[in-house]
Coordinates of C-alpha atoms and ligand atoms in Angstrom, one line a residue:
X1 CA -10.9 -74.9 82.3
X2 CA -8.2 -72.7 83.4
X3 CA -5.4 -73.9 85.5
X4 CA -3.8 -70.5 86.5
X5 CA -4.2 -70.1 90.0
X6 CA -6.1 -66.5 90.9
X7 CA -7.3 -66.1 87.7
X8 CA -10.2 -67.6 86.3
X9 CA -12.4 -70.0 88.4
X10 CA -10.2 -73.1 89.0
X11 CA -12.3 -76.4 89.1
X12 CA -11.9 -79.0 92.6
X13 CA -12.4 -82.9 93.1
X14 CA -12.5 -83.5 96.7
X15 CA -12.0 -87.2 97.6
X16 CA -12.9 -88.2 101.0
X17 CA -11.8 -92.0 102.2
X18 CA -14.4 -92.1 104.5
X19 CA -12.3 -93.0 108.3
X20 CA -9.1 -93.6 106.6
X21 CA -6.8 -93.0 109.2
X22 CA -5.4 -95.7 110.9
X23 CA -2.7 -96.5 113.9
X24 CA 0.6 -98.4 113.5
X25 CA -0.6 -102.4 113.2
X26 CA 1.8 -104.2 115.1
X27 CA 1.3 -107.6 113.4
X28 CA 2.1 -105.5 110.4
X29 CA 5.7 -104.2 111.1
X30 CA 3.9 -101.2 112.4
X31 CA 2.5 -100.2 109.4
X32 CA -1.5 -98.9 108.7
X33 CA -3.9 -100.5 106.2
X34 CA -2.9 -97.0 104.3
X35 CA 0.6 -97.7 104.3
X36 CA 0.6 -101.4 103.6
X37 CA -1.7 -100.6 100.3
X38 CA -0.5 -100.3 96.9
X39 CA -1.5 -96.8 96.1
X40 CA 0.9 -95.9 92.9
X41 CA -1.5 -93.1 92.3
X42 CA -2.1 -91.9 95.8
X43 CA 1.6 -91.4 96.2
X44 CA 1.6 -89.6 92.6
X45 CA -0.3 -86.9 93.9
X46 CA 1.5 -86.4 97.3
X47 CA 4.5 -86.4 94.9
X48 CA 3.3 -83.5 93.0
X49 CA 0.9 -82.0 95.5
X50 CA 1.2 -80.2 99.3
X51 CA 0.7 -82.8 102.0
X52 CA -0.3 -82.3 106.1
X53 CA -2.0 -83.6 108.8
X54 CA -5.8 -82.6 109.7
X55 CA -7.6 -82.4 112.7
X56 CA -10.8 -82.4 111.5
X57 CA -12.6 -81.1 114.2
X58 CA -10.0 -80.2 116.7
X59 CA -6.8 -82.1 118.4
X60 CA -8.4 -84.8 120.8
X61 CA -12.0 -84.1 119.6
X62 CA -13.0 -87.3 117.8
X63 CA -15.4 -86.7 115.4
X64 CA -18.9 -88.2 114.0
X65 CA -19.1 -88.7 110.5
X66 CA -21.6 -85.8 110.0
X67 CA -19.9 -83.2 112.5
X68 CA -16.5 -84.3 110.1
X69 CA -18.2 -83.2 107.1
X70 CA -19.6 -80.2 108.3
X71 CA -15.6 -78.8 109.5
X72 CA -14.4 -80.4 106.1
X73 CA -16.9 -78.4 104.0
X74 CA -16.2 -75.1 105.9
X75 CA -19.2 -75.3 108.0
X76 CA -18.0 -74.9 112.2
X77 CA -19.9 -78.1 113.4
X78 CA -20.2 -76.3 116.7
X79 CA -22.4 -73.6 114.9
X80 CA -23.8 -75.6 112.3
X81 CA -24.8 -79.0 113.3
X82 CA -28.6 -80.2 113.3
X83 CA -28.3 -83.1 114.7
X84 CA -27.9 -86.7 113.0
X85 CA -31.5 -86.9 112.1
X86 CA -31.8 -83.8 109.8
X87 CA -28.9 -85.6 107.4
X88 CA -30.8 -88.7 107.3
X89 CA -34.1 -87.2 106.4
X90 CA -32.4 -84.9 103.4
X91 CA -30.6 -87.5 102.3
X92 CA -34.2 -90.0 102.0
X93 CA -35.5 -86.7 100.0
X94 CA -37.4 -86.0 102.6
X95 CA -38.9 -82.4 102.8
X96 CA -37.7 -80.7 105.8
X97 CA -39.5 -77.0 107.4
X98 CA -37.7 -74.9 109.3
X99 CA -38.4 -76.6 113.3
X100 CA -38.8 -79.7 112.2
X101 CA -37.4 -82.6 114.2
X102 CA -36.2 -85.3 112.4
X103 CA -34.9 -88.4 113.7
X104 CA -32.9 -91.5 112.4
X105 CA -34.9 -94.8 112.7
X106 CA -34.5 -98.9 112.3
X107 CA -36.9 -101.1 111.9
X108 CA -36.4 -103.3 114.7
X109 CA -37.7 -106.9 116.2
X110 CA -39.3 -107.0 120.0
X111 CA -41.2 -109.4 121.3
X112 CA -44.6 -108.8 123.6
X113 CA -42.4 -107.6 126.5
X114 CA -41.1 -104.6 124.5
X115 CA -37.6 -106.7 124.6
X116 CA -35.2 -106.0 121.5
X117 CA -34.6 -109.4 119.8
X118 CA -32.9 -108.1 116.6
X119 CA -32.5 -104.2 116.7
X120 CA -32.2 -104.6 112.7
X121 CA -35.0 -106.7 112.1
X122 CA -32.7 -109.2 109.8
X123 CA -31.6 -106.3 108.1
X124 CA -34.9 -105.9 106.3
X125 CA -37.2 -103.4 106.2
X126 CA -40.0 -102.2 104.0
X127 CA -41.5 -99.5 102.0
X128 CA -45.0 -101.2 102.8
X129 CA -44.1 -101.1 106.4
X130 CA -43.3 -96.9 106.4
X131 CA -46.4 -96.7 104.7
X132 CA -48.4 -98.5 107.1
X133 CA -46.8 -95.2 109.2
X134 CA -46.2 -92.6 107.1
X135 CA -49.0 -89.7 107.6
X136 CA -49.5 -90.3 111.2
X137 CA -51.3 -87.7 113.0
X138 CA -50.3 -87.4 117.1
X139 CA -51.7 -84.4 119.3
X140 CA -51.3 -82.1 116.2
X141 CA -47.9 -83.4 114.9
X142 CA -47.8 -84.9 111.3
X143 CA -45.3 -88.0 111.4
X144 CA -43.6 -88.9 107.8
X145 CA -41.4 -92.0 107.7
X146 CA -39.0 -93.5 104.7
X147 CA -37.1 -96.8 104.4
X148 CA -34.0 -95.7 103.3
X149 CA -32.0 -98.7 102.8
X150 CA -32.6 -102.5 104.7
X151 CA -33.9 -101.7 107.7
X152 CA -33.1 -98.4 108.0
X153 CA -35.6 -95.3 107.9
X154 CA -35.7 -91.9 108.3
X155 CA -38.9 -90.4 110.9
X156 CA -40.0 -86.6 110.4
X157 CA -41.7 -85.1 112.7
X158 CA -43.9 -81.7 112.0
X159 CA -46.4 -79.2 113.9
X160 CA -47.5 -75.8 112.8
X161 CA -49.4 -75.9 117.0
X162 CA -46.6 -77.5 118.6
X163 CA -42.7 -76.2 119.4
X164 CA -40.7 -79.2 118.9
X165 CA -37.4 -80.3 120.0
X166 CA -34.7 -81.9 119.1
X167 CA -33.6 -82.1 122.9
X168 CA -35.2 -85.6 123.5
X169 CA -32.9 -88.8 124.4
X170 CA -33.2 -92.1 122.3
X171 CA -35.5 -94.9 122.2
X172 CA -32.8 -97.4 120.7
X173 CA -31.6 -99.7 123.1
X174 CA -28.1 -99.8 120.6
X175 CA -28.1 -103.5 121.6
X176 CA -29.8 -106.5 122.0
X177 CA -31.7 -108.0 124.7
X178 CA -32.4 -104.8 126.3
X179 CA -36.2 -103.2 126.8
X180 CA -37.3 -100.8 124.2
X181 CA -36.4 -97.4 126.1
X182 CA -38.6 -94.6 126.8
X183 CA -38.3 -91.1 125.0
X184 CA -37.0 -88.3 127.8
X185 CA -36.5 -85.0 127.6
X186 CA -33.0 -83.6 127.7
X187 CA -32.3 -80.4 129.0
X188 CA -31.3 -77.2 126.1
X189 CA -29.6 -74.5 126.7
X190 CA -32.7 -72.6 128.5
X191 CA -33.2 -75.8 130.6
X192 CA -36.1 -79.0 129.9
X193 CA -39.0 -76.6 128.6
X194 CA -42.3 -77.7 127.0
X195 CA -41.0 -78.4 124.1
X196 CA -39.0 -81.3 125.3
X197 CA -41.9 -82.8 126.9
X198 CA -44.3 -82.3 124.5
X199 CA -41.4 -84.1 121.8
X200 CA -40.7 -86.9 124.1
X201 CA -44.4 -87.9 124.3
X202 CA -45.1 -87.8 120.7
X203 CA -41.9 -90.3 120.3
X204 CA -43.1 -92.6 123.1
X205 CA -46.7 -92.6 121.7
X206 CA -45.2 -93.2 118.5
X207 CA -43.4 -96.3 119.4
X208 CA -45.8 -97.6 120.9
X209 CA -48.2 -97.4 117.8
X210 CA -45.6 -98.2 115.8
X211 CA -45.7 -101.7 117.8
X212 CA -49.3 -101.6 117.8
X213 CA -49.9 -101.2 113.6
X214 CA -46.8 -103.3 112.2
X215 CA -46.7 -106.6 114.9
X216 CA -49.8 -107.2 113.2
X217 CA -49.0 -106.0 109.7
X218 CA -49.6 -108.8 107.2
X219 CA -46.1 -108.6 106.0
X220 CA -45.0 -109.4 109.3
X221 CA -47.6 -112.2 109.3
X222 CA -45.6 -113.9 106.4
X223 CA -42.2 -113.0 107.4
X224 CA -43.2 -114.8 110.8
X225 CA -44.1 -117.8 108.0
X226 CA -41.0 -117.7 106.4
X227 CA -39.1 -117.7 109.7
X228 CA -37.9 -114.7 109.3
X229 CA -37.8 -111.6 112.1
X230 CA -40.9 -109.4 111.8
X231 CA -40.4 -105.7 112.0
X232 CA -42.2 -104.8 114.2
X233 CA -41.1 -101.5 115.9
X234 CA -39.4 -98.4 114.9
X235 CA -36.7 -97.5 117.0
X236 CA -35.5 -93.8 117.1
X237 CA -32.2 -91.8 117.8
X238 CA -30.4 -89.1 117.2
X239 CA -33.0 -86.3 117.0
X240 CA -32.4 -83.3 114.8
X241 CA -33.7 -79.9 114.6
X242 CA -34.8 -78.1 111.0
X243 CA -32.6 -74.7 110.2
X244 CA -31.7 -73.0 106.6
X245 CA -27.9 -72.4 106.4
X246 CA -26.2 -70.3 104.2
X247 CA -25.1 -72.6 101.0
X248 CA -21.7 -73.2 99.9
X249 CA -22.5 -71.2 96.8
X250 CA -23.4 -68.0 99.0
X251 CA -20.8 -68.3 101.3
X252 CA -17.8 -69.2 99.2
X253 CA -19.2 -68.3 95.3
X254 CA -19.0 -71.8 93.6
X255 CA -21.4 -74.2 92.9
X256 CA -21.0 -77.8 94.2
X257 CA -21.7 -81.2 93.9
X258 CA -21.9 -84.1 96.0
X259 CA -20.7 -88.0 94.7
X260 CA -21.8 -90.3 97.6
X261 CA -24.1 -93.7 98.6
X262 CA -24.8 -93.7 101.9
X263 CA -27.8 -91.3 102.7
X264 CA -25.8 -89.5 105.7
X265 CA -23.6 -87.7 103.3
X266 CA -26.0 -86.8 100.5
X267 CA -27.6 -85.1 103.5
X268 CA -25.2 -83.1 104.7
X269 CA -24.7 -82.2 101.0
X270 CA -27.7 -81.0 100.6
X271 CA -28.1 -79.0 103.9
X272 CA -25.3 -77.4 102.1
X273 CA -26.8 -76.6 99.3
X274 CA -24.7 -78.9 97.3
X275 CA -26.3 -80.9 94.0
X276 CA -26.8 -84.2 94.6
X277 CA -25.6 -86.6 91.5
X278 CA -27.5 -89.7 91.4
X279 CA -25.3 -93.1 91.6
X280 CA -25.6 -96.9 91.1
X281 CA -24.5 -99.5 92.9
X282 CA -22.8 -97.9 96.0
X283 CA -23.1 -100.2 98.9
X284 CA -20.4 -98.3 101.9
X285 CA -18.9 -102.1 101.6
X286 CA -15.9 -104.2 99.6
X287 CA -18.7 -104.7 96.6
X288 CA -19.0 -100.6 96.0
X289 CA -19.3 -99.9 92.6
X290 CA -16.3 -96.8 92.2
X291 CA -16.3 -97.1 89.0
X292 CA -19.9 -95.4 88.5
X293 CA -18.5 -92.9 91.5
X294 CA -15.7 -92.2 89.0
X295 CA -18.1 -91.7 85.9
X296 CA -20.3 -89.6 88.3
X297 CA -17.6 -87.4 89.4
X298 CA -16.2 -87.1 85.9
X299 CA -19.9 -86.1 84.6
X300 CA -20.6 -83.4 87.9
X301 CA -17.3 -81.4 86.9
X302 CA -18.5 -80.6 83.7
X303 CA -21.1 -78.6 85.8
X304 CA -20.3 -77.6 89.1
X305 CA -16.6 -75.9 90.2
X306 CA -16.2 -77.8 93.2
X307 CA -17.4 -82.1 93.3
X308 CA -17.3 -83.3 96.6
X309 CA -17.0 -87.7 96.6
X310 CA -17.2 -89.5 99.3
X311 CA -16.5 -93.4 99.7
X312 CA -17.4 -95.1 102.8
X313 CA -15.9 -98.1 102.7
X314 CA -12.9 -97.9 104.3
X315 CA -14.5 -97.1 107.5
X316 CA -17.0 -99.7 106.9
X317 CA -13.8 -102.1 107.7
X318 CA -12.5 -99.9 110.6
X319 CA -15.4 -100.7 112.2
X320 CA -14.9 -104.6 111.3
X321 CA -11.9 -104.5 112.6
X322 CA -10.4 -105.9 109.6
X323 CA -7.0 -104.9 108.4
X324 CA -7.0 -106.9 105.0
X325 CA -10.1 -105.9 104.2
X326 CA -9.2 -101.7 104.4
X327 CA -5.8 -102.1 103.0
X328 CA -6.9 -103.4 99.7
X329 CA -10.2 -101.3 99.5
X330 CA -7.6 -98.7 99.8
X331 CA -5.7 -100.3 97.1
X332 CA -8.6 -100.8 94.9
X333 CA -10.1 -96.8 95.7
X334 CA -6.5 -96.5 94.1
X335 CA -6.7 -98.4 91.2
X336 CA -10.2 -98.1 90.6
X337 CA -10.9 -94.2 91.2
X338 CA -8.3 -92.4 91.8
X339 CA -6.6 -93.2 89.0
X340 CA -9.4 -92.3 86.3
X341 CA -10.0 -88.5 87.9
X342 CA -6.6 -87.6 88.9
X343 CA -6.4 -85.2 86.7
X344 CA -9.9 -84.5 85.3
X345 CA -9.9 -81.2 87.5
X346 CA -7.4 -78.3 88.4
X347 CA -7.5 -79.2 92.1
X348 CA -7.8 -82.3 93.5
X349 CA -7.7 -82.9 97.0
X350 CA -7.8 -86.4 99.1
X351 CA -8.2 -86.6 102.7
X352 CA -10.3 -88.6 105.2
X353 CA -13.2 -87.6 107.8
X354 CA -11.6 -89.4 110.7
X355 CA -9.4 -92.5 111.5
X356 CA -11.0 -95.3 112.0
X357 CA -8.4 -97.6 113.2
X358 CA -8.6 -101.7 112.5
X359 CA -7.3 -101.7 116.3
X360 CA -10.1 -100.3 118.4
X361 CA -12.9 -100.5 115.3
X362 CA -14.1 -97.1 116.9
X363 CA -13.4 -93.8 115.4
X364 CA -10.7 -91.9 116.9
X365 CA -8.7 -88.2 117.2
X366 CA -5.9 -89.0 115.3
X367 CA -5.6 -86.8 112.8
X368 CA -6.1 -87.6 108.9
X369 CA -3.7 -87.2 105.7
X370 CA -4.3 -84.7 103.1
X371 CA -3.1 -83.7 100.1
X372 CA -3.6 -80.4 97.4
X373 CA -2.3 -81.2 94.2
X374 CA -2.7 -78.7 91.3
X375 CA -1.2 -75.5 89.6
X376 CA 0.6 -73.0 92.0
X377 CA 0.7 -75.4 95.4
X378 CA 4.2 -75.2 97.4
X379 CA 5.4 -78.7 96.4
X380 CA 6.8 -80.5 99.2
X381 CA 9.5 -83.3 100.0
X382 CA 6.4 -86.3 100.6
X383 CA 6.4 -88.6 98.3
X384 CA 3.9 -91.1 99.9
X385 CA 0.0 -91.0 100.7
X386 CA -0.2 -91.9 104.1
X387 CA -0.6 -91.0 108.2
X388 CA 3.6 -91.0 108.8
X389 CA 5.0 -89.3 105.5
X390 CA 2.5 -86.2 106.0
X391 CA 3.5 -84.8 109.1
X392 CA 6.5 -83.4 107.2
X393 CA 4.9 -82.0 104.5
X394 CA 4.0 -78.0 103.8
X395 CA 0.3 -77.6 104.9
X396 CA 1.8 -79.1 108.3
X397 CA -1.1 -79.8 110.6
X398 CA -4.5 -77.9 109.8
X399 CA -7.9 -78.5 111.4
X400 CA -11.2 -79.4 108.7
X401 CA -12.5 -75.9 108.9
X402 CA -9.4 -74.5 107.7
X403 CA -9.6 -76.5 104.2
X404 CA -12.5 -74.7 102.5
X405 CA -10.3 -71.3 102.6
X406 CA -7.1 -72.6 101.4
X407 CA -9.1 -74.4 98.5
X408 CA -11.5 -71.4 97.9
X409 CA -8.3 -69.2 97.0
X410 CA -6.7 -71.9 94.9
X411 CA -9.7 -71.9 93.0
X412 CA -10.0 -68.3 92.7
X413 CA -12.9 -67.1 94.9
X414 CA -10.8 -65.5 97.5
X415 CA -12.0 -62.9 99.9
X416 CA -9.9 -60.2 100.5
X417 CA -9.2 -59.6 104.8
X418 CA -8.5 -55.7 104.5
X419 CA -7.3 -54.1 101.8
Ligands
ZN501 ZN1 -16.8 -91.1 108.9
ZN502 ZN1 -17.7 -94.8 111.2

């Protein structure tokens, strides 16, 4: 591996601390769960590395996990993005056509009224359930379904007769106690056409059979024994629409990997074009396994330039509002991770899709740390991994799209703007 920057093909490990970012606690002295953490090797790198601020999508614009990774991989989410759905299905394996429409699902719990009981159905699904689905035939539109992980699947919708869209509004309720919503057509940029209508039908009548075939599913019939939630229903939302995009590899000249659990980002990988490396025991909660991240980082470098690993975790506890709980997965991404591939590649690079502060336990703008350590980087005065000691480092404030550039000429595989 060569470490000279501009010559030979420089290798990158890109880390990202999935809604890092945080806001000043004030229980905490003001500090954020990054700040309070013990991150000895964090702080290494900013040390010996360039540091900045990133807007990943754009100052004020706060970002979805998927649109984040899209900007962070080079990819303008305002030109790129499918829609949620498509992620979910390529991350389940799922095979995806161009014009597709794909659609993230949940098992869920109604009663006879179409009322949402437990939109999760106990946080169980099935593979015997998304069979009792999968293969559906409706008005000439094949219907494939996967349970991805508990009750959580992935609904693909294809026609060779029919022009679907991905402009239809969801049938999740996104709470309890609320009726099971009907599918609508939204309106594209040429306005509500055929295609909406004819997609919101199929979704409705879907739903409905959906009820009809798993309420009286014998699984259901012993989960009822057991006292358990039956799932009953698949609710969908956030409807995506099938297109090829240039890869990584043909757009910048590497090859790439992705490192991740959670089906989202293997997605978005592999709408990229990425390899996906298989891991164990990755959960997105404080029981992750990073150690097999590590290994599977360590082993994708030996064959791809640029490795791509993602931990969720930390905005897992965002979202739980829970400061103690972020600040020592931070500590333990540290001690566990980050510490064992420091320096197992020419480049690395650590960052964060979003914030997702403990405070509101909702994403937000605020823009994200990151750091470039490796040969030929303009060292800077930070010396500490976090939200406050950035802003006064060299890359100063960048937004996501920018970061695929500056790392594609570290590593080599620059282009040239005139002569
Ligand atoms: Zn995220
Ligand atoms: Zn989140």
């Amino acid at each position: 591996m060569s470490t000279k920057p501009g010559y030979g093909k420089n290798k990158v490990i890109l880390v990202i601390c999935d809604g890092l970012g945080d806001r000043p606690s004030l229980p905490l002295d003001g500090k954020t769960p990054l700040q309070a953490a013990e991150t000895p090797y964090l702080d290494e790198i900013s040390k010996a590395g360039i540091n900045g601020l990133m807007d990943v999508i754009s100052p004020g614009i706060v970002p979805g996990s998927d649109t984040a990774h899209l900007a962070i991989l080079g990819y303008d989410p305002y030109k790129y993005y499918p829609g949620r759905g498509v992620f979910e299905a390529l991350g389940a394996d799922m095979v995806l056509h161009k014009g597709d429409v794909a659609f993230r699902a949940n098992f869920a719990t109604v009663d006879e009224k179409m009322r949402v009981i437990d939109r999760r159905a106990g946080r169980k699904g099935s593979k015997e359930l998304a069979e009792a689905l999968n293969g559906l035939e409706i008005d000439g539109v094949k219907i494939y379904l996967e349970n991805t992980t508990e009750h959580r699947c992935a609904v693909v919708m294809e026609s060779k007769t029919v022009n679907l869209s991905k402009y239809v509004s969801d049938v999740d309720t996104h709470e309890e106690g609320g009726i099971v919503k009907k599918c609508v057509p939204l309106k594209d940029k040429e306005g509500e056409g055929e295609g909406e209508k004819k997609t919101a039908k199929i979704v409705n009548e879907f739903v409905r059979l959906s009820y009809e075939i798993l309420n009286r599913h014998s699984e259901n019939e012993e989960r009822r024994r057991k006292g358990e939630p039956p799932a009953n229903i698949i609710l969908l939302r956030g409807a995506g629409s099938y297109v090829e995009v240039p890869s990584i590899k043909a757009r910048f000249g590497f090859s790439a990997a992705c490192v991740a659990g959670a089906s989202l980002y293997k997605g978005v990988a592999k709408y990229l074009g990425m390899d996906i490396i298989p891991v164990e025991g990755t959960t997105g909660r404080a029981d992750t396994n990073l150690n097999n991240k590590a290994e599977a980082a360590l082993h994708a470098l030996k064959t791809h330039d640029f490795v791509f690993l993602h931990v969720k975790a930390t905005d897992s506890m965002g979202h739980d509002g829970d400061f103690e709980g972020k600040k020592n997965m931070i500590s333990r991404i540290d001690k566990e991770l980050i510490a064992r591939i420091k320096d197992a590649a020419a480049y690395i690079v650590i960052t964060a899709d979003h914030s997702t502060p403990v405070s509101i336990k909702r994403h937000s703008s605020d823009p994200v740390p990151v750091v470039i350590k490796g040969a030929g980087v303009r060292k800077d005065r930070v010396n500490k991994f976090d939200e406050f000691s950035a802003v006064s480092g060299g890359l100063g404030r960048i937004r996501g799209i920018d970061l695929m550039p500056i790392l594609s000429d570290f590593m080599g595989y620059y282009k040239m703007y005139g002569t």
